[in-house]
Amino acid sequence: MCSWCQHWGKALAFASAILLFFANTAGAVPSGGYASWTEVPWIKPADASQDDGLPESPETTLSDPVYFNLSGNEPESIRLGDRKINYSDYACGTAGAPLFSEIWISKDSVWSRYGEVTAGEAVDLIIRTARESSGDIYLVSYAKNTTIHWNFKFLAGCYRLRLQPEESGRLFMLLSQETEPGNALILDVLPRQSEKSFSPLDVNSIAIGEAFITIRSQRLRGYDVFVNGVFFCNDNSDGSLDGVASLTIGGGKTHTITISQRDGRGGIINKSEHTRSFARDTHYTLQMD
């Protein structure tokens, strides 16, 4: 081989090595920090004192859904407003399966979309889903102008849940699967009575548990927190833009926590996702640096 060809070959090899070096270097640029999890046992405050010295009001809770076979467990009738129809007639009209997700109040073998209870009294709910996907349940308080959100993973079929509303007033309950809304419920909650309310369903048969998450960052400010793709809070929810956000989620499940920061024009400049299982009664801290 001529000397010119040898020099040309070495030059090409050197240039390729330089290009490969810069390519690897560009791909190795860090995303801006690291994230680490810590966890400690956590007991949800039940009788925390408020500023006025009175016990804090109990919070409304919703149990995890429990799957059941509708065959052999059908209600006797369906109540829609002032109309009460046999369930068999309703099932024939819907071909036996819902076209979209449905949520019902179940009481005395009657499914309805309106109920009246006393604060602290358990409400038995039925959810019917047309397909497998995640579902969002929203509880909107007309009196307090607040919204509570839950997210569950559903298979196609029927589920039992238990709602225990603690605040009085009119509540609206909405159900949706992905981008398709289902129906809504209206629940009028009367002020709590001195007598303790009982329900025929064994509360111990449905497990309720939560996990508490604190997110801390010295570097990020003004970020949003999403759980399974649904917005939950940001680090300014408490009125202080301090890089700290806190939220409560369902325990005993796997969730994806997304941290997203935008610039002044709405573009995302920092985003990270963290998928893991969260045990019940545990306080998790996600340190972002």
mmCIF file of C-alpha atoms in Angstrom:
data_model
loop_
_atom_site.group_PDB
_atom_site.id
_atom_site.type_symbol
_atom_site.label_atom_id
_atom_site.label_comp_id
_atom_site.label_asym_id
_atom_site.label_seq_id
_atom_site.Cartn_x
_atom_site.Cartn_y
_atom_site.Cartn_z
ATOM 1 C CA MET A 1 0.000 0.000 0.000
ATOM 2 C CA CYS A 2 1.311 3.493 -0.874
ATOM 3 C CA SER A 3 2.317 5.883 1.884
ATOM 4 C CA TRP A 4 -0.400 8.368 0.795
ATOM 5 C CA CYS A 5 -3.101 5.748 1.266
ATOM 6 C CA GLN A 6 -1.719 4.842 4.685
ATOM 7 C CA HIS A 7 -1.792 8.476 5.825
ATOM 8 C CA TRP A 8 -5.311 8.931 4.427
ATOM 9 C CA GLY A 9 -6.535 5.816 6.229
ATOM 10 C CA LYS A 10 -5.065 6.993 9.538
ATOM 11 C CA ALA A 11 -6.688 10.410 9.085
ATOM 12 C CA LEU A 12 -10.095 8.806 8.509
ATOM 13 C CA ALA A 13 -9.695 6.588 11.571
ATOM 14 C CA PHE A 14 -8.693 9.564 13.706
ATOM 15 C CA ALA A 15 -11.659 11.636 12.483
ATOM 16 C CA SER A 16 -14.042 8.760 13.183
ATOM 17 C CA ALA A 17 -12.671 8.393 16.694
ATOM 18 C CA ILE A 18 -13.159 12.131 17.332
ATOM 19 C CA LEU A 19 -16.763 12.003 16.080
ATOM 20 C CA LEU A 20 -17.493 8.924 18.180
ATOM 21 C CA PHE A 21 -16.047 10.620 21.260
ATOM 22 C CA PHE A 22 -18.255 13.690 20.894
ATOM 23 C CA ALA A 23 -21.312 11.562 20.184
ATOM 24 C CA ASN A 24 -20.772 9.537 23.338
ATOM 25 C CA THR A 25 -20.085 12.674 25.327
ATOM 26 C CA ALA A 26 -23.312 14.330 24.136
ATOM 27 C CA GLY A 27 -25.324 11.258 25.056
ATOM 28 C CA ALA A 28 -23.790 11.157 28.518
ATOM 29 C CA VAL A 29 -24.849 14.665 29.544
ATOM 30 C CA PRO A 30 -26.638 14.326 32.893
ATOM 31 C CA SER A 31 -30.319 15.293 33.070
ATOM 32 C CA GLY A 32 -29.663 17.786 35.830
ATOM 33 C CA GLY A 33 -29.372 15.748 38.985
ATOM 34 C CA TYR A 34 -30.371 12.550 40.715
ATOM 35 C CA ALA A 35 -33.386 11.297 42.628
ATOM 36 C CA SER A 36 -33.471 9.142 45.737
ATOM 37 C CA TRP A 37 -36.277 7.628 47.809
ATOM 38 C CA THR A 38 -36.469 7.171 51.565
ATOM 39 C CA GLU A 39 -39.343 5.728 53.552
ATOM 40 C CA VAL A 40 -40.472 5.580 57.170
ATOM 41 C CA PRO A 41 -43.613 4.253 58.866
ATOM 42 C CA TRP A 42 -46.516 6.698 58.824
ATOM 43 C CA ILE A 43 -49.737 6.905 60.790
ATOM 44 C CA LYS A 44 -52.365 9.123 59.241
ATOM 45 C CA PRO A 45 -53.346 11.819 61.754
ATOM 46 C CA ALA A 46 -56.825 11.094 63.064
ATOM 47 C CA ASP A 47 -57.287 13.562 65.927
ATOM 48 C CA ALA A 48 -54.909 16.344 65.035
ATOM 49 C CA SER A 49 -55.728 19.622 66.768
ATOM 50 C CA GLN A 50 -56.685 22.697 64.787
ATOM 51 C CA ASP A 51 -55.757 26.273 65.666
ATOM 52 C CA ASP A 52 -59.003 26.680 67.607
ATOM 53 C CA GLY A 53 -58.163 23.688 69.792
ATOM 54 C CA LEU A 54 -60.971 21.524 68.416
ATOM 55 C CA PRO A 55 -60.342 18.083 66.932
ATOM 56 C CA GLU A 56 -59.886 18.064 63.170
ATOM 57 C CA SER A 57 -62.916 16.874 61.224
ATOM 58 C CA PRO A 58 -62.572 13.347 59.830
ATOM 59 C CA GLU A 59 -61.886 13.073 56.122
ATOM 60 C CA THR A 60 -64.087 11.461 53.510
ATOM 61 C CA THR A 61 -62.742 8.065 52.448
ATOM 62 C CA LEU A 62 -63.327 5.696 49.560
ATOM 63 C CA SER A 63 -62.412 2.027 49.744
ATOM 64 C CA ASP A 64 -60.486 0.121 47.115
ATOM 65 C CA PRO A 65 -62.739 -1.509 44.511
ATOM 66 C CA VAL A 66 -63.613 -5.193 45.000
ATOM 67 C CA TYR A 67 -64.442 -7.171 41.859
ATOM 68 C CA PHE A 68 -67.575 -9.348 41.835
ATOM 69 C CA ASN A 69 -69.591 -11.382 39.368
ATOM 70 C CA LEU A 70 -72.849 -9.628 38.489
ATOM 71 C CA SER A 71 -74.565 -12.897 37.587
ATOM 72 C CA GLY A 72 -76.613 -13.879 40.631
ATOM 73 C CA ASN A 73 -75.994 -10.479 42.273
ATOM 74 C CA GLU A 74 -78.228 -8.312 40.107
ATOM 75 C CA PRO A 75 -80.384 -5.661 41.780
ATOM 76 C CA GLU A 76 -84.134 -6.039 41.725
ATOM 77 C CA SER A 77 -84.704 -2.635 40.190
ATOM 78 C CA ILE A 78 -83.127 0.547 38.859
ATOM 79 C CA ARG A 79 -84.250 4.011 39.973
ATOM 80 C CA LEU A 80 -83.782 6.847 37.475
ATOM 81 C CA GLY A 81 -85.246 10.041 38.924
ATOM 82 C CA ASP A 82 -88.877 9.330 39.769
ATOM 83 C CA ARG A 83 -88.941 6.195 37.614
ATOM 84 C CA LYS A 84 -88.353 2.748 39.023
ATOM 85 C CA ILE A 85 -87.905 -0.059 36.502
ATOM 86 C CA ASN A 86 -87.070 -3.741 36.773
ATOM 87 C CA TYR A 87 -83.390 -4.461 36.310
ATOM 88 C CA SER A 88 -84.192 -7.102 33.680
ATOM 89 C CA ASP A 89 -85.914 -4.451 31.544
ATOM 90 C CA TYR A 90 -82.980 -2.086 31.994
ATOM 91 C CA ALA A 91 -80.472 -4.818 31.114
ATOM 92 C CA CYS A 92 -82.393 -5.638 27.923
ATOM 93 C CA GLY A 93 -82.283 -2.002 26.926
ATOM 94 C CA THR A 94 -78.493 -1.856 27.360
ATOM 95 C CA ALA A 95 -77.858 -5.283 25.783
ATOM 96 C CA GLY A 96 -76.655 -6.494 29.189
ATOM 97 C CA ALA A 97 -73.367 -4.583 29.078
ATOM 98 C CA PRO A 98 -72.668 -0.843 29.410
ATOM 99 C CA LEU A 99 -71.302 1.128 26.484
ATOM 100 C CA PHE A 100 -69.486 3.383 28.946
ATOM 101 C CA SER A 101 -68.548 3.252 32.610
ATOM 102 C CA GLU A 102 -71.389 3.470 35.144
ATOM 103 C CA ILE A 103 -71.511 4.310 38.846
ATOM 104 C CA TRP A 104 -74.505 3.551 41.066
ATOM 105 C CA ILE A 105 -75.607 3.849 44.673
ATOM 106 C CA SER A 106 -76.680 0.422 45.942
ATOM 107 C CA LYS A 107 -79.261 0.172 48.718
ATOM 108 C CA ASP A 108 -81.872 -2.495 49.498
ATOM 109 C CA SER A 109 -81.328 -4.241 46.135
ATOM 110 C CA VAL A 110 -82.016 -0.999 44.252
ATOM 111 C CA TRP A 111 -79.438 0.865 42.148
ATOM 112 C CA SER A 112 -79.945 4.622 41.883
ATOM 113 C CA ARG A 113 -78.091 7.806 41.022
ATOM 114 C CA TYR A 114 -79.326 9.833 43.977
ATOM 115 C CA GLY A 115 -78.967 9.215 47.685
ATOM 116 C CA GLU A 116 -79.472 10.903 51.022
ATOM 117 C CA VAL A 117 -77.320 9.913 54.005
ATOM 118 C CA THR A 118 -75.979 11.295 57.252
ATOM 119 C CA ALA A 119 -72.349 12.419 57.551
ATOM 120 C CA GLY A 120 -70.249 9.451 58.620
ATOM 121 C CA GLU A 121 -72.715 6.921 57.190
ATOM 122 C CA ALA A 122 -71.292 4.453 54.684
ATOM 123 C CA VAL A 123 -72.588 4.492 51.109
ATOM 124 C CA ASP A 124 -72.291 1.314 49.037
ATOM 125 C CA LEU A 125 -71.345 1.973 45.424
ATOM 126 C CA ILE A 126 -71.376 -0.167 42.291
ATOM 127 C CA ILE A 127 -69.131 0.499 39.301
ATOM 128 C CA ARG A 128 -69.589 -1.198 35.933
ATOM 129 C CA THR A 129 -66.826 -0.855 33.368
ATOM 130 C CA ALA A 130 -67.031 -1.701 29.687
ATOM 131 C CA ARG A 131 -63.319 -2.404 29.194
ATOM 132 C CA GLU A 132 -59.985 -2.713 30.944
ATOM 133 C CA SER A 133 -58.338 0.635 31.696
ATOM 134 C CA SER A 134 -57.644 3.061 34.496
ATOM 135 C CA GLY A 135 -60.596 4.967 35.898
ATOM 136 C CA ASP A 136 -60.899 8.319 37.642
ATOM 137 C CA ILE A 137 -63.462 9.083 40.342
ATOM 138 C CA TYR A 138 -64.102 12.679 41.380
ATOM 139 C CA LEU A 139 -66.063 13.763 44.451
ATOM 140 C CA VAL A 140 -67.095 17.425 44.203
ATOM 141 C CA SER A 141 -68.431 19.288 47.237
ATOM 142 C CA TYR A 142 -70.873 22.024 46.205
ATOM 143 C CA ALA A 143 -70.813 23.638 49.668
ATOM 144 C CA LYS A 144 -67.034 23.644 50.182
ATOM 145 C CA ASN A 145 -66.018 24.039 46.517
ATOM 146 C CA THR A 146 -63.503 21.190 46.854
ATOM 147 C CA THR A 147 -62.708 18.139 44.740
ATOM 148 C CA ILE A 148 -61.304 14.792 45.870
ATOM 149 C CA HIS A 149 -59.824 12.510 43.227
ATOM 150 C CA TRP A 150 -59.142 8.760 43.156
ATOM 151 C CA ASN A 151 -57.612 6.657 40.396
ATOM 152 C CA PHE A 152 -58.010 2.883 40.067
ATOM 153 C CA LYS A 153 -57.114 0.190 37.561
ATOM 154 C CA PHE A 154 -60.254 -1.607 36.360
ATOM 155 C CA LEU A 155 -60.944 -4.735 34.359
ATOM 156 C CA ALA A 156 -64.167 -5.003 32.388
ATOM 157 C CA GLY A 157 -66.874 -5.965 34.866
ATOM 158 C CA CYS A 158 -68.437 -4.945 38.174
ATOM 159 C CA TYR A 159 -66.917 -3.623 41.390
ATOM 160 C CA ARG A 160 -68.115 -2.780 44.879
ATOM 161 C CA LEU A 161 -66.762 0.251 46.724
ATOM 162 C CA ARG A 162 -67.634 2.016 49.939
ATOM 163 C CA LEU A 163 -67.764 5.772 50.340
ATOM 164 C CA GLN A 164 -67.878 7.340 53.786
ATOM 165 C CA PRO A 165 -68.649 11.076 53.409
ATOM 166 C CA GLU A 166 -67.778 13.170 56.444
ATOM 167 C CA GLU A 167 -68.784 16.663 55.278
ATOM 168 C CA SER A 168 -72.426 17.678 55.023
ATOM 169 C CA GLY A 169 -73.989 19.274 51.965
ATOM 170 C CA ARG A 170 -74.572 18.242 48.370
ATOM 171 C CA LEU A 171 -71.879 16.074 46.744
ATOM 172 C CA PHE A 172 -71.443 15.161 43.095
ATOM 173 C CA MET A 173 -69.584 11.969 42.164
ATOM 174 C CA LEU A 174 -68.223 11.583 38.631
ATOM 175 C CA LEU A 175 -66.661 8.572 36.929
ATOM 176 C CA SER A 176 -64.569 8.444 33.770
ATOM 177 C CA GLN A 177 -62.338 5.951 31.971
ATOM 178 C CA GLU A 178 -59.478 7.516 30.042
ATOM 179 C CA THR A 179 -61.115 10.243 27.894
ATOM 180 C CA GLU A 180 -64.681 8.895 28.104
ATOM 181 C CA PRO A 181 -66.932 10.244 30.891
ATOM 182 C CA GLY A 182 -69.524 8.054 32.529
ATOM 183 C CA ASN A 183 -72.551 9.122 34.538
ATOM 184 C CA ALA A 184 -72.734 11.178 37.724
ATOM 185 C CA LEU A 185 -74.276 10.702 41.167
ATOM 186 C CA ILE A 186 -75.850 13.229 43.513
ATOM 187 C CA LEU A 187 -75.499 12.615 47.233
ATOM 188 C CA ASP A 188 -77.112 14.864 49.839
ATOM 189 C CA VAL A 189 -75.268 14.484 53.151
ATOM 190 C CA LEU A 190 -77.131 15.577 56.263
ATOM 191 C CA PRO A 191 -75.298 16.866 59.373
ATOM 192 C CA ARG A 192 -73.909 14.177 61.640
ATOM 193 C CA GLN A 193 -76.258 12.743 64.241
ATOM 194 C CA SER A 194 -75.322 11.576 67.722
ATOM 195 C CA GLU A 195 -76.201 7.963 66.883
ATOM 196 C CA LYS A 196 -73.570 5.928 65.126
ATOM 197 C CA SER A 197 -74.624 4.738 61.690
ATOM 198 C CA PHE A 198 -74.267 1.111 60.698
ATOM 199 C CA SER A 199 -74.184 -0.613 57.337
ATOM 200 C CA PRO A 200 -74.871 -4.279 56.598
ATOM 201 C CA LEU A 201 -71.586 -4.606 54.665
ATOM 202 C CA ASP A 202 -68.645 -5.667 56.823
ATOM 203 C CA VAL A 203 -66.188 -2.773 56.690
ATOM 204 C CA ASN A 204 -63.323 -5.137 57.466
ATOM 205 C CA SER A 205 -63.949 -6.892 54.156
ATOM 206 C CA ILE A 206 -62.732 -3.822 52.249
ATOM 207 C CA ALA A 207 -59.206 -2.616 52.991
ATOM 208 C CA ILE A 208 -58.563 1.120 53.094
ATOM 209 C CA GLY A 209 -55.001 2.381 53.249
ATOM 210 C CA GLU A 210 -52.961 5.313 52.079
ATOM 211 C CA ALA A 211 -49.368 6.386 51.605
ATOM 212 C CA PHE A 212 -47.963 9.874 52.111
ATOM 213 C CA ILE A 213 -45.387 11.378 49.717
ATOM 214 C CA THR A 214 -43.139 14.395 50.208
ATOM 215 C CA ILE A 215 -41.109 15.680 47.248
ATOM 216 C CA ARG A 216 -38.145 17.959 47.967
ATOM 217 C CA SER A 217 -35.798 19.769 45.593
ATOM 218 C CA GLN A 218 -33.167 22.453 46.090
ATOM 219 C CA ARG A 219 -32.903 22.953 42.328
ATOM 220 C CA LEU A 220 -36.480 22.851 40.986
ATOM 221 C CA ARG A 221 -39.086 25.523 41.647
ATOM 222 C CA GLY A 222 -42.594 25.781 40.236
ATOM 223 C CA TYR A 223 -43.018 22.125 39.270
ATOM 224 C CA ASP A 224 -46.208 20.090 38.910
ATOM 225 C CA VAL A 225 -46.796 16.598 40.294
ATOM 226 C CA PHE A 226 -48.840 14.006 38.381
ATOM 227 C CA VAL A 227 -49.916 10.571 39.620
ATOM 228 C CA ASN A 228 -50.595 8.038 36.868
ATOM 229 C CA GLY A 229 -50.916 10.912 34.402
ATOM 230 C CA VAL A 230 -53.407 12.909 36.505
ATOM 231 C CA PHE A 231 -52.418 16.284 37.998
ATOM 232 C CA PHE A 232 -52.341 16.200 41.818
ATOM 233 C CA CYS A 233 -50.480 19.240 43.131
ATOM 234 C CA ASN A 234 -47.423 21.480 42.749
ATOM 235 C CA ASP A 235 -44.770 22.880 45.041
ATOM 236 C CA ASN A 236 -46.816 26.056 45.430
ATOM 237 C CA SER A 237 -50.002 24.347 46.643
ATOM 238 C CA ASP A 238 -49.403 25.552 50.204
ATOM 239 C CA GLY A 239 -48.712 29.106 49.042
ATOM 240 C CA SER A 240 -44.941 28.814 49.358
ATOM 241 C CA LEU A 241 -42.773 28.277 46.262
ATOM 242 C CA ASP A 242 -40.128 26.315 48.151
ATOM 243 C CA GLY A 243 -39.514 23.191 46.075
ATOM 244 C CA VAL A 244 -41.540 21.021 48.494
ATOM 245 C CA ALA A 245 -44.775 19.249 47.534
ATOM 246 C CA SER A 246 -46.855 16.766 49.536
ATOM 247 C CA LEU A 247 -49.664 14.439 48.528
ATOM 248 C CA THR A 248 -51.583 11.393 49.735
ATOM 249 C CA ILE A 249 -52.192 8.419 47.433
ATOM 250 C CA GLY A 250 -53.654 4.944 47.693
ATOM 251 C CA GLY A 251 -51.326 2.470 49.384
ATOM 252 C CA GLY A 252 -50.667 -1.124 48.451
ATOM 253 C CA LYS A 253 -50.392 -0.212 44.764
ATOM 254 C CA THR A 254 -47.898 0.718 42.068
ATOM 255 C CA HIS A 255 -48.029 4.350 40.914
ATOM 256 C CA THR A 256 -46.091 6.494 38.466
ATOM 257 C CA ILE A 257 -45.093 9.854 39.946
ATOM 258 C CA THR A 258 -44.219 12.462 37.310
ATOM 259 C CA ILE A 259 -42.389 15.697 38.140
ATOM 260 C CA SER A 260 -42.795 18.312 35.404
ATOM 261 C CA GLN A 261 -41.390 21.846 35.299
ATOM 262 C CA ARG A 262 -42.334 24.403 32.625
ATOM 263 C CA ASP A 263 -40.748 27.626 31.458
ATOM 264 C CA GLY A 264 -42.558 30.970 31.178
ATOM 265 C CA ARG A 265 -43.939 30.043 27.745
ATOM 266 C CA GLY A 266 -45.426 26.731 28.875
ATOM 267 C CA GLY A 267 -42.719 24.485 27.458
ATOM 268 C CA ILE A 268 -41.464 21.565 29.552
ATOM 269 C CA ILE A 269 -37.836 22.116 30.603
ATOM 270 C CA ASN A 270 -37.505 19.368 33.232
ATOM 271 C CA LYS A 271 -39.450 16.131 33.506
ATOM 272 C CA SER A 272 -38.842 12.885 35.357
ATOM 273 C CA GLU A 273 -40.984 9.805 36.018
ATOM 274 C CA HIS A 274 -40.698 7.460 38.980
ATOM 275 C CA THR A 275 -42.675 4.201 39.008
ATOM 276 C CA ARG A 276 -42.675 2.079 42.133
ATOM 277 C CA SER A 277 -44.944 0.311 44.594
ATOM 278 C CA PHE A 278 -46.183 2.210 47.638
ATOM 279 C CA ALA A 279 -46.987 0.361 50.834
ATOM 280 C CA ARG A 280 -49.834 1.365 53.065
ATOM 281 C CA ASP A 281 -49.145 3.539 56.124
ATOM 282 C CA THR A 282 -45.727 4.629 54.849
ATOM 283 C CA HIS A 283 -44.235 8.107 54.401
ATOM 284 C CA TYR A 284 -42.085 8.340 51.268
ATOM 285 C CA THR A 285 -39.664 11.192 50.568
ATOM 286 C CA LEU A 286 -38.405 11.783 47.028
ATOM 287 C CA GLN A 287 -35.262 13.941 47.064
ATOM 288 C CA MET A 288 -34.608 15.670 43.733
ATOM 289 C CA ASP A 289 -31.151 17.296 43.394
#
